[in-house]
Structure formats: structure tokens, C-alpha cells
Coordinates of C-alpha atoms and ligand atoms in Angstrom, one line a residue:
M1485 CA 13.6 -15.5 -7.8
M1486 CA 14.0 -18.5 -5.6
S1487 CA 10.8 -20.1 -4.4
K1488 CA 10.1 -20.1 -0.7
T1489 CA 10.3 -23.9 -0.7
S1490 CA 13.8 -23.8 -2.2
K1491 CA 14.8 -21.2 0.3
L1492 CA 13.7 -23.4 3.1
K1493 CA 15.4 -26.4 1.6
N1494 CA 18.6 -24.4 1.4
L1495 CA 18.3 -23.3 5.0
L1496 CA 18.1 -26.9 6.0
K1497 CA 20.7 -28.3 3.7
T1498 CA 23.5 -25.9 3.8
Q1499 CA 26.0 -26.6 6.5
E1500 CA 26.2 -23.0 7.6
L1501 CA 24.2 -22.5 10.7
D1502 CA 21.1 -20.4 10.1
F1503 CA 18.2 -19.2 12.4
I1504 CA 14.5 -18.8 12.1
I1505 CA 12.2 -17.1 14.6
E1506 CA 8.7 -17.7 15.7
A1507 CA 5.8 -15.6 14.4
H1508 CA 2.2 -16.1 15.1
N1509 CA 0.2 -13.8 12.8
G1510 CA 0.7 -11.5 9.8
I1511 CA 2.3 -8.6 11.6
S1512 CA 4.7 -10.6 13.7
A1513 CA 5.7 -12.5 10.5
R1514 CA 6.5 -9.2 8.9
I1515 CA 8.5 -8.0 11.9
A1516 CA 10.5 -11.3 11.8
E1517 CA 11.4 -10.8 8.1
E1518 CA 12.2 -7.1 8.6
A1519 CA 14.6 -8.1 11.4
G1520 CA 16.5 -10.1 8.9
F1521 CA 15.5 -13.6 9.6
N1522 CA 15.7 -15.9 6.5
G1523 CA 12.7 -17.9 7.7
I1524 CA 9.8 -18.1 10.1
W1525 CA 8.7 -20.8 12.5
A1526 CA 4.9 -20.8 12.7
S1527 CA 4.9 -22.1 16.3
G1528 CA 2.0 -24.2 17.5
L1529 CA 2.5 -22.8 21.0
A1530 CA 2.5 -19.2 19.8
L1531 CA -0.3 -19.6 17.3
S1532 CA -2.6 -21.2 19.9
A1533 CA -1.5 -18.5 22.4
Q1534 CA -2.4 -15.7 20.1
F1535 CA -5.9 -17.3 19.7
G1536 CA -6.0 -17.4 23.6
V1537 CA -6.3 -21.2 23.6
R1538 CA -4.0 -24.0 24.9
D1539 CA -1.3 -25.8 22.8
N1540 CA -3.4 -29.0 22.8
N1541 CA -4.9 -28.8 19.4
E1542 CA -7.7 -26.7 20.7
A1543 CA -7.5 -24.5 17.6
S1544 CA -8.6 -26.5 14.6
W1545 CA -6.0 -27.2 11.9
T1546 CA -7.9 -25.1 9.4
Q1547 CA -7.8 -22.1 11.8
I1548 CA -4.0 -22.6 12.0
V1549 CA -3.7 -22.9 8.2
D1550 CA -5.8 -19.7 7.7
M1551 CA -3.5 -17.8 10.0
V1552 CA -0.4 -19.2 8.4
E1553 CA -1.8 -18.1 5.0
F1554 CA -1.9 -14.5 6.3
M1555 CA 1.7 -14.8 7.4
A1556 CA 2.8 -16.2 4.1
D1557 CA 0.9 -13.5 2.2
V1558 CA 2.9 -10.7 3.8
T1559 CA 6.4 -12.2 3.8
S1560 CA 8.9 -13.4 1.3
V1561 CA 10.9 -15.6 3.5
P1562 CA 9.8 -19.3 3.9
I1563 CA 7.5 -20.4 6.7
L1564 CA 8.0 -23.7 8.4
L1565 CA 4.8 -24.6 10.1
D1566 CA 4.8 -26.5 13.4
G1567 CA 2.2 -29.0 12.3
D1568 CA 2.1 -30.8 15.7
T1569 CA 1.3 -34.4 14.9
G1570 CA -0.1 -33.7 11.4
Y1571 CA -3.5 -33.2 13.0
G1572 CA -4.5 -36.9 12.7
N1573 CA -3.2 -39.9 10.7
F1574 CA -1.5 -40.2 7.4
N1575 CA -4.6 -39.1 5.5
N1576 CA -4.9 -35.9 7.5
M1577 CA -1.3 -35.3 6.8
R1578 CA -1.8 -35.6 3.1
R1579 CA -4.5 -33.1 3.1
L1580 CA -2.5 -30.8 5.4
V1581 CA 0.5 -30.8 3.0
R1582 CA -1.6 -30.1 0.0
K1583 CA -3.3 -27.2 1.7
L1584 CA 0.0 -25.8 3.0
E1585 CA 1.4 -25.8 -0.5
Q1586 CA -1.7 -24.0 -1.8
R1587 CA -1.3 -21.3 0.9
G1588 CA 2.4 -20.6 0.2
V1589 CA 3.8 -22.4 3.2
A1590 CA 7.3 -23.8 2.5
G1591 CA 7.3 -26.8 4.8
V1592 CA 5.9 -28.5 7.8
C1593 CA 7.3 -30.1 10.9
I1594 CA 5.5 -33.0 12.5
E1595 CA 6.3 -34.6 15.9
D1596 CA 6.1 -38.3 16.8
K1597 CA 3.4 -37.9 19.5
L1598 CA -0.3 -38.7 19.6
F1599 CA -3.2 -36.5 18.6
P1600 CA -4.3 -34.3 20.4
K1601 CA -0.8 -33.5 21.3
K1602 CA 0.5 -31.6 24.4
N1603 CA 3.2 -29.1 24.6
S1604 CA 6.6 -30.7 25.2
F1605 CA 7.2 -28.6 28.3
I1606 CA 4.1 -29.7 30.2
N1607 CA 4.8 -33.1 31.7
G1608 CA 6.8 -34.1 28.7
E1609 CA 8.1 -37.2 30.3
K1610 CA 4.6 -38.6 30.7
Q1611 CA 3.8 -38.2 27.1
E1612 CA 3.3 -41.1 24.8
L1613 CA 5.3 -41.4 21.6
A1614 CA 3.8 -42.4 18.2
D1615 CA 4.5 -45.9 16.9
V1616 CA 7.6 -45.6 14.6
D1617 CA 6.0 -47.4 11.7
E1618 CA 2.8 -45.4 11.8
F1619 CA 4.8 -42.1 12.0
C1620 CA 7.0 -43.2 9.1
G1621 CA 3.8 -43.9 7.1
K1622 CA 2.7 -40.3 7.9
I1623 CA 6.0 -38.9 6.7
A1624 CA 5.9 -40.9 3.5
A1625 CA 2.3 -39.9 2.8
G1626 CA 3.2 -36.2 3.3
K1627 CA 6.2 -36.6 0.9
D1628 CA 4.1 -38.2 -1.7
S1629 CA 1.5 -35.5 -1.5
H1630 CA 3.4 -32.3 -2.4
L1631 CA 3.7 -31.2 -5.9
D1632 CA 6.6 -28.8 -5.4
P1633 CA 9.7 -31.0 -5.1
D1634 CA 11.3 -28.6 -2.6
F1635 CA 8.4 -28.6 -0.1
C1636 CA 10.0 -29.7 3.2
I1637 CA 8.9 -32.2 5.8
V1638 CA 10.8 -32.0 9.1
A1639 CA 10.4 -35.0 11.4
R1640 CA 10.6 -34.1 15.1
V1641 CA 11.9 -36.6 17.5
E1642 CA 10.4 -36.3 21.0
A1643 CA 12.3 -39.3 22.5
Y1644 CA 14.2 -37.2 25.0
I1645 CA 11.1 -35.3 26.0
A1646 CA 9.3 -38.5 26.8
G1647 CA 12.3 -39.8 28.9
W1648 CA 14.1 -42.0 26.5
E1649 CA 17.8 -42.3 25.8
T1650 CA 19.9 -41.3 22.8
K1651 CA 19.7 -44.8 21.4
E1652 CA 15.9 -44.5 21.0
A1653 CA 16.2 -41.0 19.6
I1654 CA 18.7 -42.1 17.0
R1655 CA 16.6 -45.2 16.1
R1656 CA 13.6 -42.9 15.5
A1657 CA 15.6 -40.3 13.6
E1658 CA 17.1 -42.9 11.3
A1659 CA 13.7 -44.4 10.6
Y1660 CA 12.2 -41.0 9.8
H1661 CA 15.1 -40.1 7.6
K1662 CA 14.6 -43.3 5.7
A1663 CA 10.9 -42.6 5.3
G1664 CA 11.8 -39.4 3.5
A1665 CA 12.0 -36.6 6.0
D1666 CA 14.1 -33.7 4.7
A1667 CA 15.5 -32.9 8.2
I1668 CA 15.3 -34.1 11.8
L1669 CA 14.4 -31.8 14.6
I1670 CA 15.8 -33.1 17.9
H1671 CA 14.1 -31.7 20.9
S1672 CA 15.2 -31.5 24.5
A1673 CA 13.7 -30.0 27.6
L1674 CA 17.0 -29.9 29.6
S1675 CA 18.5 -26.6 30.6
R1676 CA 21.9 -27.8 29.3
P1677 CA 22.5 -29.0 25.8
D1678 CA 23.8 -32.4 26.8
Q1679 CA 21.2 -34.5 25.0
I1680 CA 21.5 -32.4 21.9
L1681 CA 25.3 -32.7 21.8
E1682 CA 25.1 -36.4 22.4
F1683 CA 22.6 -36.8 19.6
T1684 CA 24.6 -34.6 17.1
K1685 CA 27.7 -36.7 17.8
E1686 CA 25.9 -39.9 17.2
W1687 CA 24.0 -38.6 14.2
A1688 CA 27.1 -37.4 12.5
S1689 CA 25.2 -35.3 9.9
R1690 CA 23.3 -38.1 8.3
A1691 CA 20.6 -35.6 7.5
P1692 CA 20.1 -31.9 8.2
L1693 CA 19.5 -31.2 11.9
V1694 CA 17.2 -28.6 13.6
I1695 CA 17.2 -27.7 17.2
V1696 CA 15.0 -25.5 19.5
P1697 CA 17.1 -24.1 22.4
T1698 CA 14.2 -22.7 24.4
K1699 CA 15.4 -24.4 27.6
Y1700 CA 19.1 -24.6 27.0
Y1701 CA 19.2 -21.0 25.8
S1702 CA 22.3 -20.0 27.7
T1703 CA 24.5 -22.3 25.5
P1704 CA 26.8 -20.3 23.3
T1705 CA 25.6 -20.5 19.7
Q1706 CA 29.1 -21.5 18.6
V1707 CA 28.6 -24.8 20.4
F1708 CA 25.8 -25.7 18.0
R1709 CA 27.8 -24.5 15.0
D1710 CA 30.7 -26.8 16.1
A1711 CA 28.2 -29.6 16.5
N1712 CA 27.1 -29.2 12.8
V1713 CA 23.5 -28.2 13.6
N1714 CA 22.0 -26.7 10.4
L1715 CA 19.1 -24.7 11.8
I1716 CA 18.2 -23.1 15.1
I1717 CA 14.6 -22.2 15.9
W1718 CA 14.0 -19.3 18.4
A1719 CA 10.6 -20.8 19.0
N1720 CA 8.5 -18.4 21.1
H1721 CA 10.2 -15.1 21.6
L1722 CA 8.0 -12.8 19.6
I1723 CA 4.8 -13.8 21.4
R1724 CA 6.6 -13.6 24.7
S1725 CA 7.9 -10.2 24.1
A1726 CA 4.5 -9.0 22.9
I1727 CA 2.9 -10.4 26.0
T1728 CA 5.2 -8.5 28.3
A1729 CA 4.8 -5.3 26.3
M1730 CA 1.0 -5.6 26.2
Q1731 CA 0.8 -6.3 29.9
E1732 CA 2.9 -3.3 30.8
C1733 CA 0.9 -1.0 28.5
A1734 CA -2.5 -2.3 29.6
F1735 CA -1.7 -2.0 33.3
K1736 CA -0.3 1.5 32.9
I1737 CA -3.3 2.8 30.9
K1738 CA -5.7 1.2 33.4
E1739 CA -4.0 2.7 36.3
Q1740 CA -3.4 6.2 35.0
E1741 CA -6.6 6.6 32.9
N1742 CA -4.4 8.6 30.5
L1743 CA -2.1 7.8 27.6
T1744 CA 0.8 10.1 28.2
E1745 CA 2.9 7.5 30.1
V1746 CA 2.7 5.0 27.3
E1747 CA 2.5 7.0 24.1
D1748 CA 6.3 7.5 23.6
D1749 CA 7.1 3.9 24.2
I1750 CA 4.7 2.1 21.9
A1751 CA 4.6 1.9 18.1
S1752 CA 2.9 4.8 16.4
V1753 CA -0.2 4.3 14.4
K1754 CA 1.9 5.3 11.4
E1755 CA 4.2 2.4 12.1
I1756 CA 1.2 0.1 12.0
F1757 CA 0.3 1.5 8.6
R1758 CA 3.8 1.0 7.4
L1759 CA 3.9 -2.6 8.5
Q1760 CA 0.5 -3.2 6.9
G1761 CA 2.0 -1.9 3.6
A1762 CA -0.2 1.2 3.3
Q1763 CA 2.4 2.7 0.9
E1764 CA 1.9 -0.1 -1.6
L1765 CA -1.8 0.5 -1.6
A1766 CA -1.3 4.2 -2.2
E1767 CA 0.9 3.4 -5.2
A1768 CA -1.6 0.8 -6.5
E1769 CA -4.4 3.3 -6.2
R1770 CA -2.4 5.7 -8.3
Q1771 CA -1.8 3.0 -10.9
Y1772 CA -5.2 1.3 -11.0
F1773 CA -7.9 3.3 -9.2
L1774 CA -7.0 6.7 -10.7
G1775 CA -6.4 4.7 -13.9
A1776 CA -10.2 4.3 -14.0
R1777 CA -10.0 7.9 -15.2
K1778 CA -8.1 6.8 -18.3
G1779 CA -11.0 8.1 -20.4
T1780 CA -10.6 11.6 -19.0
K1781 CA -8.9 14.2 -21.2
A1782 CA -7.3 17.5 -20.2
I1783 CA -7.4 20.4 -22.6
I1784 CA -4.9 23.0 -21.6
L1785 CA -5.1 26.5 -23.0
A1786 CA -1.5 27.8 -23.4
A1787 CA -1.7 30.0 -26.5
S1788 CA -1.0 33.4 -25.0
R1789 CA 2.2 35.2 -24.5
G1790 CA 0.9 36.8 -21.3
Q1791 CA 1.1 40.5 -20.6
G1792 CA 3.5 42.2 -18.2
L1793 CA 6.0 39.4 -18.5
D1794 CA 7.7 40.9 -21.6
E1795 CA 11.3 39.8 -21.3
L1796 CA 10.4 36.4 -19.8
T1797 CA 8.1 35.6 -22.7
K1798 CA 10.4 36.8 -25.5
D1799 CA 11.1 33.3 -26.6
R1800 CA 8.3 31.3 -25.1
P1801 CA 4.7 31.4 -24.1
K1802 CA 3.7 32.3 -20.6
A1803 CA 3.0 28.7 -19.7
M1804 CA 6.6 27.7 -20.6
I1805 CA 8.1 30.1 -18.0
P1806 CA 10.1 27.9 -15.6
V1807 CA 9.1 27.9 -11.9
N1808 CA 12.0 26.5 -9.8
G1809 CA 13.6 25.2 -13.0
K1810 CA 10.5 23.5 -14.4
P1811 CA 8.0 25.1 -16.8
L1812 CA 4.5 25.8 -15.5
L1813 CA 3.1 23.6 -18.3
S1814 CA 5.3 20.6 -17.4
R1815 CA 4.1 20.9 -13.8
L1816 CA 0.5 21.0 -15.0
V1817 CA 0.9 18.0 -17.3
E1818 CA 2.5 16.0 -14.5
R1819 CA -0.3 17.0 -12.1
C1820 CA -2.8 15.7 -14.7
K1821 CA -0.9 12.4 -15.2
R1822 CA -0.6 11.8 -11.5
Q1823 CA -4.4 12.0 -11.2
G1824 CA -4.7 9.4 -13.9
V1825 CA -5.5 11.9 -16.7
D1826 CA -3.3 10.5 -19.4
A1827 CA -4.7 12.2 -22.5
V1828 CA -3.5 15.8 -22.5
T1829 CA -4.1 18.2 -25.4
I1830 CA -2.4 21.5 -25.2
V1831 CA -3.6 24.4 -27.3
G1832 CA -0.5 26.5 -28.1
G1833 CA -0.2 29.7 -30.1
Y1834 CA 2.6 32.1 -29.3
K1835 CA 5.9 30.3 -29.7
A1836 CA 4.1 27.0 -29.7
D1837 CA 7.2 25.3 -31.1
T1838 CA 8.8 25.7 -27.6
I1839 CA 6.2 23.4 -26.1
P1840 CA 7.7 19.9 -25.7
T1841 CA 5.4 17.4 -27.4
E1842 CA 6.3 14.1 -25.7
K1843 CA 3.4 12.7 -23.7
I1844 CA 0.9 15.3 -25.0
D1845 CA -0.9 16.3 -28.2
L1846 CA -0.2 19.8 -29.3
I1847 CA -2.7 21.8 -31.3
V1848 CA -1.8 25.2 -32.5
N1849 CA -4.2 28.2 -32.7
H1850 CA -2.4 30.1 -35.4
E1851 CA -4.8 33.0 -34.9
Y1852 CA -3.6 33.5 -31.3
A1853 CA -2.4 37.0 -31.9
N1854 CA -5.9 38.2 -32.9
S1855 CA -8.1 35.9 -30.9
G1856 CA -8.8 34.8 -27.4
E1857 CA -9.4 31.8 -25.3
L1858 CA -12.6 30.7 -27.0
S1859 CA -10.9 30.7 -30.3
S1860 CA -8.2 28.5 -28.8
L1861 CA -10.8 26.2 -27.3
L1862 CA -12.6 25.9 -30.7
T1863 CA -9.3 24.9 -32.3
A1864 CA -9.3 21.9 -30.0
S1865 CA -12.9 20.9 -30.7
A1866 CA -11.9 17.8 -32.5
S1867 CA -10.3 16.6 -29.3
F1868 CA -13.4 17.1 -27.2
C1869 CA -14.7 14.1 -25.4
D1870 CA -17.5 13.2 -23.0
D1871 CA -15.1 13.4 -20.1
M1872 CA -12.7 16.3 -20.0
V1873 CA -11.2 19.1 -18.0
V1874 CA -10.4 22.5 -19.5
I1875 CA -7.6 24.2 -17.6
Y1876 CA -5.7 27.4 -18.0
G1877 CA -2.0 26.7 -18.8
D1878 CA -0.6 29.1 -16.2
L1879 CA -2.1 27.3 -13.1
L1880 CA -0.4 25.7 -10.2
F1881 CA -2.5 23.9 -7.7
R1882 CA -2.4 21.1 -5.2
G1883 CA -3.3 17.6 -6.4
Y1884 CA -6.6 17.4 -4.5
V1885 CA -8.0 20.4 -6.4
L1886 CA -8.0 18.4 -9.6
R1887 CA -8.9 15.2 -7.9
S1888 CA -12.1 16.8 -6.4
L1889 CA -13.0 18.1 -9.8
L1890 CA -12.5 14.7 -11.4
E1891 CA -14.6 13.1 -8.7
S1892 CA -17.6 15.2 -9.5
D1893 CA -20.2 13.3 -11.3
R1894 CA -22.0 16.4 -12.6
E1895 CA -22.2 17.3 -16.3
M1896 CA -20.3 20.5 -15.6
T1897 CA -18.3 21.5 -12.6
I1898 CA -16.0 24.4 -11.8
V1899 CA -13.6 25.1 -8.9
V1900 CA -14.1 28.3 -7.0
D1901 CA -11.6 29.7 -4.4
S1902 CA -13.8 31.2 -1.7
Q1903 CA -10.7 32.8 -0.1
S1904 CA -10.2 35.1 -3.0
K1905 CA -13.3 37.3 -3.1
S1906 CA -14.3 40.7 -4.5
D1907 CA -11.7 42.7 -2.6
E1908 CA -10.6 44.2 -5.9
G1909 CA -14.1 45.5 -6.5
S1910 CA -16.7 44.9 -9.1
G1911 CA -15.8 44.6 -12.7
V1912 CA -13.0 42.2 -11.9
P1913 CA -13.2 39.1 -14.1
D1914 CA -13.7 35.5 -12.9
L1915 CA -15.5 36.4 -9.7
A1916 CA -18.0 33.7 -9.0
Y1917 CA -21.6 34.3 -7.8
C1918 CA -23.1 31.1 -6.5
S1919 CA -26.3 29.7 -5.1
A1920 CA -24.7 29.7 -1.6
S1921 CA -21.5 31.0 -0.2
D1922 CA -18.8 28.7 1.1
D1923 CA -20.1 27.5 4.4
R1924 CA -18.6 24.3 5.8
T1925 CA -22.0 23.4 7.3
L1926 CA -23.2 22.9 3.7
W1927 CA -20.7 20.2 3.2
G1928 CA -21.8 17.7 0.6
Q1929 CA -24.6 20.0 -0.6
D1930 CA -24.8 20.9 -4.2
I1931 CA -23.8 24.5 -4.9
L1932 CA -24.5 26.0 -8.3
L1933 CA -22.9 28.8 -10.2
E1934 CA -25.1 31.7 -10.9
H1935 CA -22.7 33.7 -13.0
L1936 CA -19.1 34.7 -13.5
S1937 CA -18.1 38.4 -13.6
T1938 CA -16.7 39.6 -16.9
D1939 CA -14.8 42.8 -17.6
D1940 CA -18.0 44.6 -18.3
T1941 CA -20.3 43.3 -15.6
L1942 CA -21.1 45.3 -12.5
N1943 CA -22.1 43.4 -9.5
E1944 CA -23.9 44.7 -6.5
K1945 CA -23.6 41.6 -4.3
Q1946 CA -20.4 40.3 -2.8
A1947 CA -18.9 37.6 -4.8
D1948 CA -18.6 34.1 -3.3
G1949 CA -15.1 33.5 -4.6
R1950 CA -13.0 33.4 -7.7
W1951 CA -13.1 30.8 -10.5
I1952 CA -9.6 29.4 -10.7
G1953 CA -9.7 28.5 -14.4
M1954 CA -10.7 24.8 -14.3
L1955 CA -13.8 23.4 -15.8
R1956 CA -14.9 19.8 -15.9
V1957 CA -17.2 18.5 -18.6
K1958 CA -18.9 15.2 -18.5
G1959 CA -21.5 13.4 -20.6
I1960 CA -24.1 15.7 -22.0
G1961 CA -22.1 18.6 -20.6
R1962 CA -20.0 18.3 -23.8
E1963 CA -23.1 19.2 -25.8
W1964 CA -23.8 22.2 -23.6
L1965 CA -20.3 23.4 -24.1
T1966 CA -20.3 22.9 -27.9
N1967 CA -23.8 24.5 -28.3
A1968 CA -22.7 27.6 -26.2
L1969 CA -19.5 27.8 -28.2
K1970 CA -21.5 27.7 -31.4
K1971 CA -23.8 30.5 -30.2
L1972 CA -20.9 32.7 -29.2
K1973 CA -19.1 32.0 -32.5
E1974 CA -21.9 34.0 -34.1
K1975 CA -21.0 37.1 -32.2
Q1976 CA -18.9 39.7 -33.7
N1977 CA -16.6 40.0 -30.8
F1978 CA -16.0 36.2 -30.6
N1979 CA -12.3 36.7 -30.8
E1980 CA -12.3 38.8 -27.7
L1981 CA -14.3 36.3 -25.6
S1982 CA -12.9 34.1 -22.9
L1983 CA -14.0 31.0 -21.0
R1984 CA -15.9 33.0 -18.5
H1985 CA -18.2 34.2 -21.4
L1986 CA -18.7 30.6 -22.4
I1987 CA -19.6 29.6 -18.9
N1988 CA -22.1 32.4 -18.6
Q1989 CA -23.6 31.3 -21.9
I1990 CA -24.0 27.8 -20.7
L1991 CA -25.8 29.1 -17.6
S1992 CA -28.1 31.3 -19.6
D1993 CA -28.9 28.3 -21.8
G1994 CA -30.4 26.9 -18.6
N1995 CA -27.7 24.3 -17.8
P1996 CA -26.5 23.9 -14.3
I1997 CA -22.8 24.2 -13.3
R1998 CA -21.8 22.8 -10.0
V1999 CA -19.3 24.6 -7.8
I2000 CA -16.6 23.0 -5.7
Y2001 CA -15.2 25.4 -3.2
I2002 CA -11.5 25.4 -2.2
H2003 CA -9.6 27.7 0.1
G2004 CA -6.4 28.8 -1.6
H2005 CA -3.9 26.1 -2.6
W2006 CA -3.6 27.4 -6.1
I2007 CA -1.9 30.1 -8.0
D2008 CA -2.0 31.6 -11.5
V2009 CA 0.8 33.6 -13.1
N2010 CA 0.0 37.0 -14.6
S2011 CA 2.9 39.1 -13.4
I2012 CA 6.5 39.0 -12.1
T2013 CA 5.1 39.1 -8.5
D2014 CA 3.0 36.1 -9.3
L2015 CA 6.1 34.3 -10.4
D2016 CA 7.8 34.8 -7.0
R2017 CA 4.6 33.5 -5.3
A2018 CA 4.5 30.6 -7.8
S2019 CA 8.1 29.7 -7.0
A2020 CA 7.3 29.6 -3.2
F2021 CA 4.1 27.7 -3.9
A2022 CA 5.9 25.1 -6.1
G2023 CA 8.7 24.8 -3.5
T2024 CA 6.3 23.8 -0.7
N2025 CA 3.3 22.4 -2.3
H2026 CA 3.8 21.4 -5.9
K2027 CA 6.6 18.8 -5.7
Ligands
SPV3002 C1 6.3 -24.7 19.4 O1 6.9 -23.6 19.2 O2 5.1 -24.8 19.4 C2 7.0 -25.9 19.6 C3 8.3 -25.9 20.2 O3 6.5 -27.0 19.3 S1 8.1 -26.2 21.9 O4 7.2 -25.3 22.4 O5 9.4 -26.1 22.4 O6 7.6 -27.6 22.0
MG3003 MG1 4.6 -26.9 19.0

């Protein structure tokens, strides 16, 4: 990749006419680059204007450099700073050049006037020019200060502005060129390009030439091409367009005390986010922030064939049934990885050899036919860790469901869907009875699980929702889980027990389990009808 300094040097050196445009802060710099400009003019006029001060060195040089750093940070095209007179003498120039290099600015233009300088278009003819030798010393000091050989110093000749003739302009340009300037900027305040064309003729391409056609703007660009100008600066047009747009908008809103008249004509908030690079941050969050969960492991139970899906599970376990062309299990693994859960252990059983093993660890419960979920979980006990989620292999859910679970800092947390209640009556498994029902006014308050219904429990009270089959275990929660598992292992019917029995055991051991409520946004697959629902769900929500 070419450095910004080399890019600027090329813009100046190559004979082909190029263009750079003014920008005055980060967002305008980004807009300039997006418009296709190969470089940016950090205009002194525009920078001071956006600060609301005059172009008379009222903003300090460090304030200017700070702003140009923001501009350089958000762009990949080179920035040429309008460095006024170098903000002082040769020594200030040296420091300026070093600071600009450090901040990623590709070059600086200095003009042969006196500090504090005045804008060329305010009584230009009354302005005093710098002593040629003193200015040459400043150029040489700048050239000797940069470490990057391609950092550019452009010397701006203000002779025409101050009322001098072409002879003086050429004399100065020649001296600055000899002092080491990489290019000459010849400025004119006339509305016709006469001075510029006289200069270019006389100059005859001795060094790259830059012009600023603010006043002689109606000149066809081809004229400058023919005159061998290397670079044109559109010096103040973004700040001017912004000013007009802001004035119109402010007046309208003030007058109408309402936003409807302006809303459609101004950039959306979304557009601001885009220009700020919000997308990049979202991606970085996925890579680094969620990566903070690298220690989290998912244990996915996928041993069963599933009932009522006979033909579909002839050659594969239920979790391998494709939904919109992709197996449930692959979708689940992707979900985990997207949330930064990289270590995934799948407990297979029935037709476990159909489960693809790249990116996951496969453990097989060979007793799957005569055992249940707890037996599968026990098979994976060597994979247990202090930070894990246990998930049923037939689940589809929106990303936030897992994310909320991962964000819980409790030893044990489950997700309960409060939309799916006891409408099927008592004795239905996985109904959750909690310390409080889902009430948005309790937001942020801890809700604890009291128990989960099992096939043989009868419940008088209305359930608060349904456990969706996701359990988070953290820290000492792992011990709670293994202890409960051990206790249940002693039971004769261990092979018939499922996770809900384990959860109830953990509760009766006196360990709290936190509940996170959701409202739909998940699906499990137990029947052909579920598959149709899953397909619709995956199509809309589970990309
Ligand atoms: C600037 O953009 O600040 C310039 C160019 O110096 S001009 O305003 O034309 O002097
Ligand atoms: Mg300026």
C-alpha cells in the first residue's frame, strides 16, 4: 500500500491534472474521500470557520493539528494542510512538520506572508510579504525536519495577492523551489485567470504547480490542463455548502417549530452512523469483545433420534434435519460461534457419524438408545468447565437469546419464554415456576426459578413460562451441576431422567438459578409441524 505521503507526492509530480477539495473536520474529510477525491486540502479558512473564529491565526496551531489528526484518522487519501505561514519562524516550522508527520498528515503548504497572517481575500493588496531569504530558511528547515522522504512542502507565492507583478512572483517561486519546496502554489484574487496563465507560461513547469481557482472559478478546467497545472485545490466548497444547508435547516425548524419540512432533505441519523464507521465497530465487537467469551464452552445435546419424525430421521439424528437446507445443529453451532463461544462439544448418539466434526468436538453416548439426556450430559463431563452453556440440539433462537444468557454473571441461569405458558395444562414438562412472573416493570430485578415441571408433577398454580432448553453454568455452578448429577446417578431411573430433573435437583440442593425471560423468538423441533415453523423462523430470523 502506498503511503499517504507518496500519494501526495504523486499528485503533485504527475503531469496529469488532479484535484483536491477542502475539508475541515473528520466527517467532511470522509465525505471528500467518498466523493472520489484523491486528496484533501485542510483549509485554514475552513478550519478556522468551523471553529467559529477568523482566518487570522486565532485558532492555535495545536488546535489545527488536533483537528487535522481527526481528519487523517478517518481517511486514506493524503491531506495537505494549509499551514498559513508555518505559525512562526523556521523553528516553529520544524516542530510543525514533525508533529504533522506524527499525526499522519502528508504535507504542508506555507505562504510567504507574516504571522499572524490574514486571509488573502481580505485587503490582500495591503498585506506584507515575507522576506525571501527568511522564507527560504523556513522551507529548508521544514525539509530538513521530516523523516519520511515523501512528506511534501508546498511553497505558496502571494506576490499577486499583495499587488506585485509576474516578475516578483517568479523570482520568489524560483527561490522557494531552490530552497527545496516540492511544489509552488501560485495564488491570485482576480476573477479571470490572467495572472495564473502568465505565471504558468513563464514558469514552464520548473516544478509542480498548484492553483486555487476560488475567484477565477468560471475558467474552464481545460485551460489549466493546457497550462500544465498539476493540482487544483477547490479550497472552501464543503464548508460553504454546509453553511447554506445549516442556515436553511435552522431557519425552517425555528419558524415551523416542527421537523416535517426538513426531515426528508437532511441526512438520516443512520447516515451519520455510516460515516462514523459504526459497521466497523460492530464487526470489531464480534471479533474482540465477544471474543472475551473465548473461555465459554457450549455443550449441545444431540443424541436422540426424535420421535414422530420417523422418515426424516432414518439416516440422521433429529438435530441433523435440514431447515432451509442447513441442519439445525449447524445453525446452532454458527449461533454459538457468532456469540464468541468457540469451544463447542456435541454429544451425539443415534447416527452420530452423520454429525460433521469440523469446528466442534464430538462425544458419543453409545448408550443413547437406552438412556436419556442426563446420561448424555454425563458422557460429556470431561468437557465441563467453569463457564459453559448446555443447549438442546434442536433449538433455533435469535442471537440475543444466547447473548443475554452469556451476559448473566450468575452461577446458574436459564432462559424462560414467558409467552409460552401452561395452556397445555399441568403435567407438561419444562414449564417454569418462578419467583415472579414476567413483568416489564421488574426489569433488571433478579428472578429465580422455583421449579420446572416434569412429566409427573402436577401444578396448581399457573406457570410463568416455558424453559427453552438452555442452561448457563458459571464458576461454582459447575460444582452444583456435577453434585446434582452425581446424586441423580444413584437413582434407579437415572437413564430416564432429563435436564429438567437435574435443574430441580440443583434447586432442591438449595442453589439459586436465575431466570431470564424472553418473549418468543425461539423454536424447538419435535414434529413435522415444528419443522415448517422452524423453516419460517429460520427464513426470517435465523440468517
Ligand atoms: C484557505 O483555504 O484557507 C486558503 C486559500 O488559504 S484562500 O482562502 O484562497 O486564501
Ligand atoms: Mg488559508
